[in-house]
PDB file of C-alpha atoms in Angstrom:
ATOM      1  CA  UNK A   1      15.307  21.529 -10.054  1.00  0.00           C
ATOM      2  CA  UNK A   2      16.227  19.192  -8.144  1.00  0.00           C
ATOM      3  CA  UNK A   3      18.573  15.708  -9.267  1.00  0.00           C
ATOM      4  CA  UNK A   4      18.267  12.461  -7.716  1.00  0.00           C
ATOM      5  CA  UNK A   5      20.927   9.654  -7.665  1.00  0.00           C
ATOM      6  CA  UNK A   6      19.460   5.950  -6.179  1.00  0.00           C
ATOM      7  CA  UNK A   7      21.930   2.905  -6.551  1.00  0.00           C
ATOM      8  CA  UNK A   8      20.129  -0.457  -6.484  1.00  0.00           C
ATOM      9  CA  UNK A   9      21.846  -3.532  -4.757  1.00  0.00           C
ATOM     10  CA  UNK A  10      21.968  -5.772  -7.536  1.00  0.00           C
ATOM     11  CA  UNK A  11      22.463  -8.890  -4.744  1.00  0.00           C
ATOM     12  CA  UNK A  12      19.269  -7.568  -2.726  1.00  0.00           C
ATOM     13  CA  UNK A  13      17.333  -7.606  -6.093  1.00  0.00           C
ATOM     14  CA  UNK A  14      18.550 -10.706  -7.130  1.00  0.00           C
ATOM     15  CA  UNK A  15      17.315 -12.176  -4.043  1.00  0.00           C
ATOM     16  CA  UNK A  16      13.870 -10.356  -3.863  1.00  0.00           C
ATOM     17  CA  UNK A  17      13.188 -11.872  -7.162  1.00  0.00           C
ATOM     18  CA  UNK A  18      14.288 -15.519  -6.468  1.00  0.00           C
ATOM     19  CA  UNK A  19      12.890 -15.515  -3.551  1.00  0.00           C
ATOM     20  CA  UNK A  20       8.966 -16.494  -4.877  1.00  0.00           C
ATOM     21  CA  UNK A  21      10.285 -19.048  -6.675  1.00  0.00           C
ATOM     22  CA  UNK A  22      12.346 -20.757  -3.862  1.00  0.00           C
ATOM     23  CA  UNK A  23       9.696 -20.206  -1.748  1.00  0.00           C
ATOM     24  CA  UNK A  24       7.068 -21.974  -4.123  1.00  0.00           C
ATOM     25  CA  UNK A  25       9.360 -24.938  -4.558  1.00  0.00           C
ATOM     26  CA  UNK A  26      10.509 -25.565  -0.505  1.00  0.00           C
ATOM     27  CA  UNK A  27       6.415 -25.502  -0.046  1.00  0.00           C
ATOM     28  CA  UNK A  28       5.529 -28.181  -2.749  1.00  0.00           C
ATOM     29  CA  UNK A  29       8.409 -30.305  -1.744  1.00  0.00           C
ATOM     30  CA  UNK A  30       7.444 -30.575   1.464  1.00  0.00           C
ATOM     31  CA  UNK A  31       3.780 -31.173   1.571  1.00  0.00           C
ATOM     32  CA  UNK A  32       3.198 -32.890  -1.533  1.00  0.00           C
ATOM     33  CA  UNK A  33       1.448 -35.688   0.745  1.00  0.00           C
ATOM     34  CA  UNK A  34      -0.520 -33.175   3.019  1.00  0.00           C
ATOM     35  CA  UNK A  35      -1.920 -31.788   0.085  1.00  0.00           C
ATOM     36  CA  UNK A  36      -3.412 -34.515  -1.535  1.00  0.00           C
ATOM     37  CA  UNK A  37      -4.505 -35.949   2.293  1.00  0.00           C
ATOM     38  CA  UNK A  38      -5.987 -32.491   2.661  1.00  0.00           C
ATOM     39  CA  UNK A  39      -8.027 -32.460  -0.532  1.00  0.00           C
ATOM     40  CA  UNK A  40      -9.353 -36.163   0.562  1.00  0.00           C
ATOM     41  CA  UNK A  41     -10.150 -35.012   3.856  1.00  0.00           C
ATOM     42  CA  UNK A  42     -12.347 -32.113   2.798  1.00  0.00           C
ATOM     43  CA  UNK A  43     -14.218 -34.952   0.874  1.00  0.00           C
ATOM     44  CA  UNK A  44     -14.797 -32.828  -2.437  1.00  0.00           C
ATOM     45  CA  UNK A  45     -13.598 -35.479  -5.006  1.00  0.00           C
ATOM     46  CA  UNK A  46     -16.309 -37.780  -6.339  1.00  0.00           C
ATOM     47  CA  UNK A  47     -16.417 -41.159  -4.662  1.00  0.00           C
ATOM     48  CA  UNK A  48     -17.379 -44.760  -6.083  1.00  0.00           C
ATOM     49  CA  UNK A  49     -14.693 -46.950  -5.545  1.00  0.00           C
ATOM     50  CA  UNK A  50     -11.829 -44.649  -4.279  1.00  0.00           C
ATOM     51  CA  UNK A  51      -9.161 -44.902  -7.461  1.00  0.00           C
ATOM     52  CA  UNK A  52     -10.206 -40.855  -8.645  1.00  0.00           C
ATOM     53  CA  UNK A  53      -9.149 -40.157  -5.125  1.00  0.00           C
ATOM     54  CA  UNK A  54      -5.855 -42.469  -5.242  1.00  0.00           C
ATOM     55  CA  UNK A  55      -5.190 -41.479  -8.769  1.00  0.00           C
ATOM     56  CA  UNK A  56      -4.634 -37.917  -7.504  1.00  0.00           C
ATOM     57  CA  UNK A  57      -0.392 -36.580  -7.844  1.00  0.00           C
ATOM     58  CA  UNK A  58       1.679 -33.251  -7.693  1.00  0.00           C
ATOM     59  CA  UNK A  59       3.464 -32.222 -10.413  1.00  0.00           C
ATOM     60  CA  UNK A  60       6.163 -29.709  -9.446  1.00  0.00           C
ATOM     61  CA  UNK A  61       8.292 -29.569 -12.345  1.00  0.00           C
ATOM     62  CA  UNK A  62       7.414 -26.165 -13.486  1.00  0.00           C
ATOM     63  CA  UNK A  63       7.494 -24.348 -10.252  1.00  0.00           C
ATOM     64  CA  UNK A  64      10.049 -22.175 -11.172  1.00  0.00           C
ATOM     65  CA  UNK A  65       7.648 -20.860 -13.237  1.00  0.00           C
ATOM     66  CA  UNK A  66       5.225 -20.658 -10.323  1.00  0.00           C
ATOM     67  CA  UNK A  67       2.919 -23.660 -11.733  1.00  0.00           C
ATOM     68  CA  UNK A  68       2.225 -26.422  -9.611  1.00  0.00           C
ATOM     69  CA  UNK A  69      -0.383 -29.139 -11.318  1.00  0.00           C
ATOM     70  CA  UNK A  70      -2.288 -31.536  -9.334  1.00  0.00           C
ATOM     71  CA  UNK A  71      -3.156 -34.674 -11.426  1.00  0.00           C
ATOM     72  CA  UNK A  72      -6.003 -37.273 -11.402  1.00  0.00           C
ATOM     73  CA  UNK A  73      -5.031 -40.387 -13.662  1.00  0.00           C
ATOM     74  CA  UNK A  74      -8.100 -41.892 -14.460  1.00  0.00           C
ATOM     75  CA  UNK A  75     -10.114 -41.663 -17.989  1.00  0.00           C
ATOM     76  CA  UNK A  76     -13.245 -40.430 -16.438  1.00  0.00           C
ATOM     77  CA  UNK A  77     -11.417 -37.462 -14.368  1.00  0.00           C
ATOM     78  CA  UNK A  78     -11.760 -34.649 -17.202  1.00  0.00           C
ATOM     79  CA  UNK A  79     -15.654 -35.699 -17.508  1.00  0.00           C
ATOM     80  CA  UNK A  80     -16.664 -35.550 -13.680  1.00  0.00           C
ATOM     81  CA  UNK A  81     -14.217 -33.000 -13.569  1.00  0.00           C
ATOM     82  CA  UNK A  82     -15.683 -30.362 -15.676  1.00  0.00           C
ATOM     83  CA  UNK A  83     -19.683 -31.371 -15.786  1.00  0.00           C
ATOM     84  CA  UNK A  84     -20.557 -30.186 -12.680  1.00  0.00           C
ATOM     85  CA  UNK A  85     -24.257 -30.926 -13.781  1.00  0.00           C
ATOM     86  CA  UNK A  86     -23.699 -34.606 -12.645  1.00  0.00           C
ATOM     87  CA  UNK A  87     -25.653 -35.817  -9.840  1.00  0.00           C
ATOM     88  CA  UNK A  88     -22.619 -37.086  -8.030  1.00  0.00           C
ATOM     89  CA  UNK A  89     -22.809 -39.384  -4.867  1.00  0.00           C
ATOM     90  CA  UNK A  90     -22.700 -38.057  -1.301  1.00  0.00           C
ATOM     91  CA  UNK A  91     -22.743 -41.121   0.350  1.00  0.00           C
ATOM     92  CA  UNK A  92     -19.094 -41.403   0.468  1.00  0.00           C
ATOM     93  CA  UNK A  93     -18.050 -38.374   0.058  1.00  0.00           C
ATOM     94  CA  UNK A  94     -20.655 -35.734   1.154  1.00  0.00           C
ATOM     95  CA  UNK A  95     -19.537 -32.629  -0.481  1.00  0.00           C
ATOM     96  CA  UNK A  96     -18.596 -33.964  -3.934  1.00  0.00           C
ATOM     97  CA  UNK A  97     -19.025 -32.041  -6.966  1.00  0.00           C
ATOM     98  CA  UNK A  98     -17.586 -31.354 -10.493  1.00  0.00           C
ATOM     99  CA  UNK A  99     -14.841 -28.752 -10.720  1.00  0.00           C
ATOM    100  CA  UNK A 100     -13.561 -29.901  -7.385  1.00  0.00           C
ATOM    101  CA  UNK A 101     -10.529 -28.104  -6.893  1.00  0.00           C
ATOM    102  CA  UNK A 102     -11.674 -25.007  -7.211  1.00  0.00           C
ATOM    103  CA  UNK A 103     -13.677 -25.461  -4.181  1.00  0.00           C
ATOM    104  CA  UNK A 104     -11.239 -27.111  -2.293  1.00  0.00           C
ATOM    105  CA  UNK A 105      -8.259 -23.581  -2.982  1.00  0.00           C
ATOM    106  CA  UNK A 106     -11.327 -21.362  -2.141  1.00  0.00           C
ATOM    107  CA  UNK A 107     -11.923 -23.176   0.784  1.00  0.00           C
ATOM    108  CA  UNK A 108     -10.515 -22.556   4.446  1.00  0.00           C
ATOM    109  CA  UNK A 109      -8.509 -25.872   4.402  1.00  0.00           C
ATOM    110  CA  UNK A 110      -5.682 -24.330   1.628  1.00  0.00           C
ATOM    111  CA  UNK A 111      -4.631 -21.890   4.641  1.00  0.00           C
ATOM    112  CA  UNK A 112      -1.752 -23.780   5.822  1.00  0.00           C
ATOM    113  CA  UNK A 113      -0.313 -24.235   2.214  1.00  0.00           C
ATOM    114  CA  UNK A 114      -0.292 -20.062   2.258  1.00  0.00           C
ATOM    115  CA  UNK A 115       0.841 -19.709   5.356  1.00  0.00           C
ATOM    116  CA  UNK A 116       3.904 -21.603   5.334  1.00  0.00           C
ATOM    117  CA  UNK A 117       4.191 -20.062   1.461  1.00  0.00           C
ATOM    118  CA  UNK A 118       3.893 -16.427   3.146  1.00  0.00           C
ATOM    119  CA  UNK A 119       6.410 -17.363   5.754  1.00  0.00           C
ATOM    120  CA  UNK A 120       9.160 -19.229   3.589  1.00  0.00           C
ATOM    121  CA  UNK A 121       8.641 -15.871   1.342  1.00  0.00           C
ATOM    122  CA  UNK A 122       9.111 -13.385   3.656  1.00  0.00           C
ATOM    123  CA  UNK A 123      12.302 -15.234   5.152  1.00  0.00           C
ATOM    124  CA  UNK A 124      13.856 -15.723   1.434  1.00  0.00           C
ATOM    125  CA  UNK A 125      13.218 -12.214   0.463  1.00  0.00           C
ATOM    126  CA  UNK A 126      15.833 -11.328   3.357  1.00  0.00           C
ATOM    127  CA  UNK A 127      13.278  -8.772   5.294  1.00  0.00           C
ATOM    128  CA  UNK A 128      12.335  -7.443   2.423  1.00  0.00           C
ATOM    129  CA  UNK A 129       9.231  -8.287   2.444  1.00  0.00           C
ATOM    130  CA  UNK A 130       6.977  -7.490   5.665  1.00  0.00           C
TER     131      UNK A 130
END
């Protein structure tokens, strides 16, 4: 039989586990603006006048909790939102569409956001994380 004795570094774990959080937070804070230039740049938001677009902020109050909303404040946002089935205008914008966030995260233009998420992580988690 053989015993086994590990001691955890309560500091190290602290830190490991903060360290999403922190992480999360340093990215939203920072590119709050390139985010919502980024999702207007891949043109996926439906386009009349502009004010969906415009209407569009970053809500960062629960990221400790790891949620980060993005906003549109307009009374027609839910409806385009979630009826993709709308035969939306692609004069403006030419790849607009209901449910346009999700295409936007799955698309290559949220790789920056990760990147500097993966970084910031891996440097709070104090090499903990490779």
């Amino acid at each position: 039989m053989v015993k086994v004795r590990t001691l955890m570094n309560n500091r190290a774990m602290n830190r490991l586990r903060a360290a999403p959080e922190r992480a999360l937070i340093q990215v939203v804070e920072g590119a709050k603006e390139s985010i919502l230039s980024d999702i207007m740049v891949s043109e996926v938001v439906p386009k009349q006048t502009g004010e969906l677009e415009r209407s569009a902020t970053i809500d960062a109050s629960k990221s400790k909790r790891g949620k980060v909303t993005i906003t549109y404040d307009t009374p027609y946002a839910r409806r385009l939102y979630w009826h993709p089935e709308y035969s939306f205008r692609k004069d403006k914008n030419r790849h607009a569409q209901g449910e346009w966030l999700k295409a936007w995260a799955e698309g290559a233009k949220t790789r920056g956001v990760t990147k500097a998420f993966k970084a910031l992580l891996k440097k709070l988690a104090g090499g903990f994380i490779r």
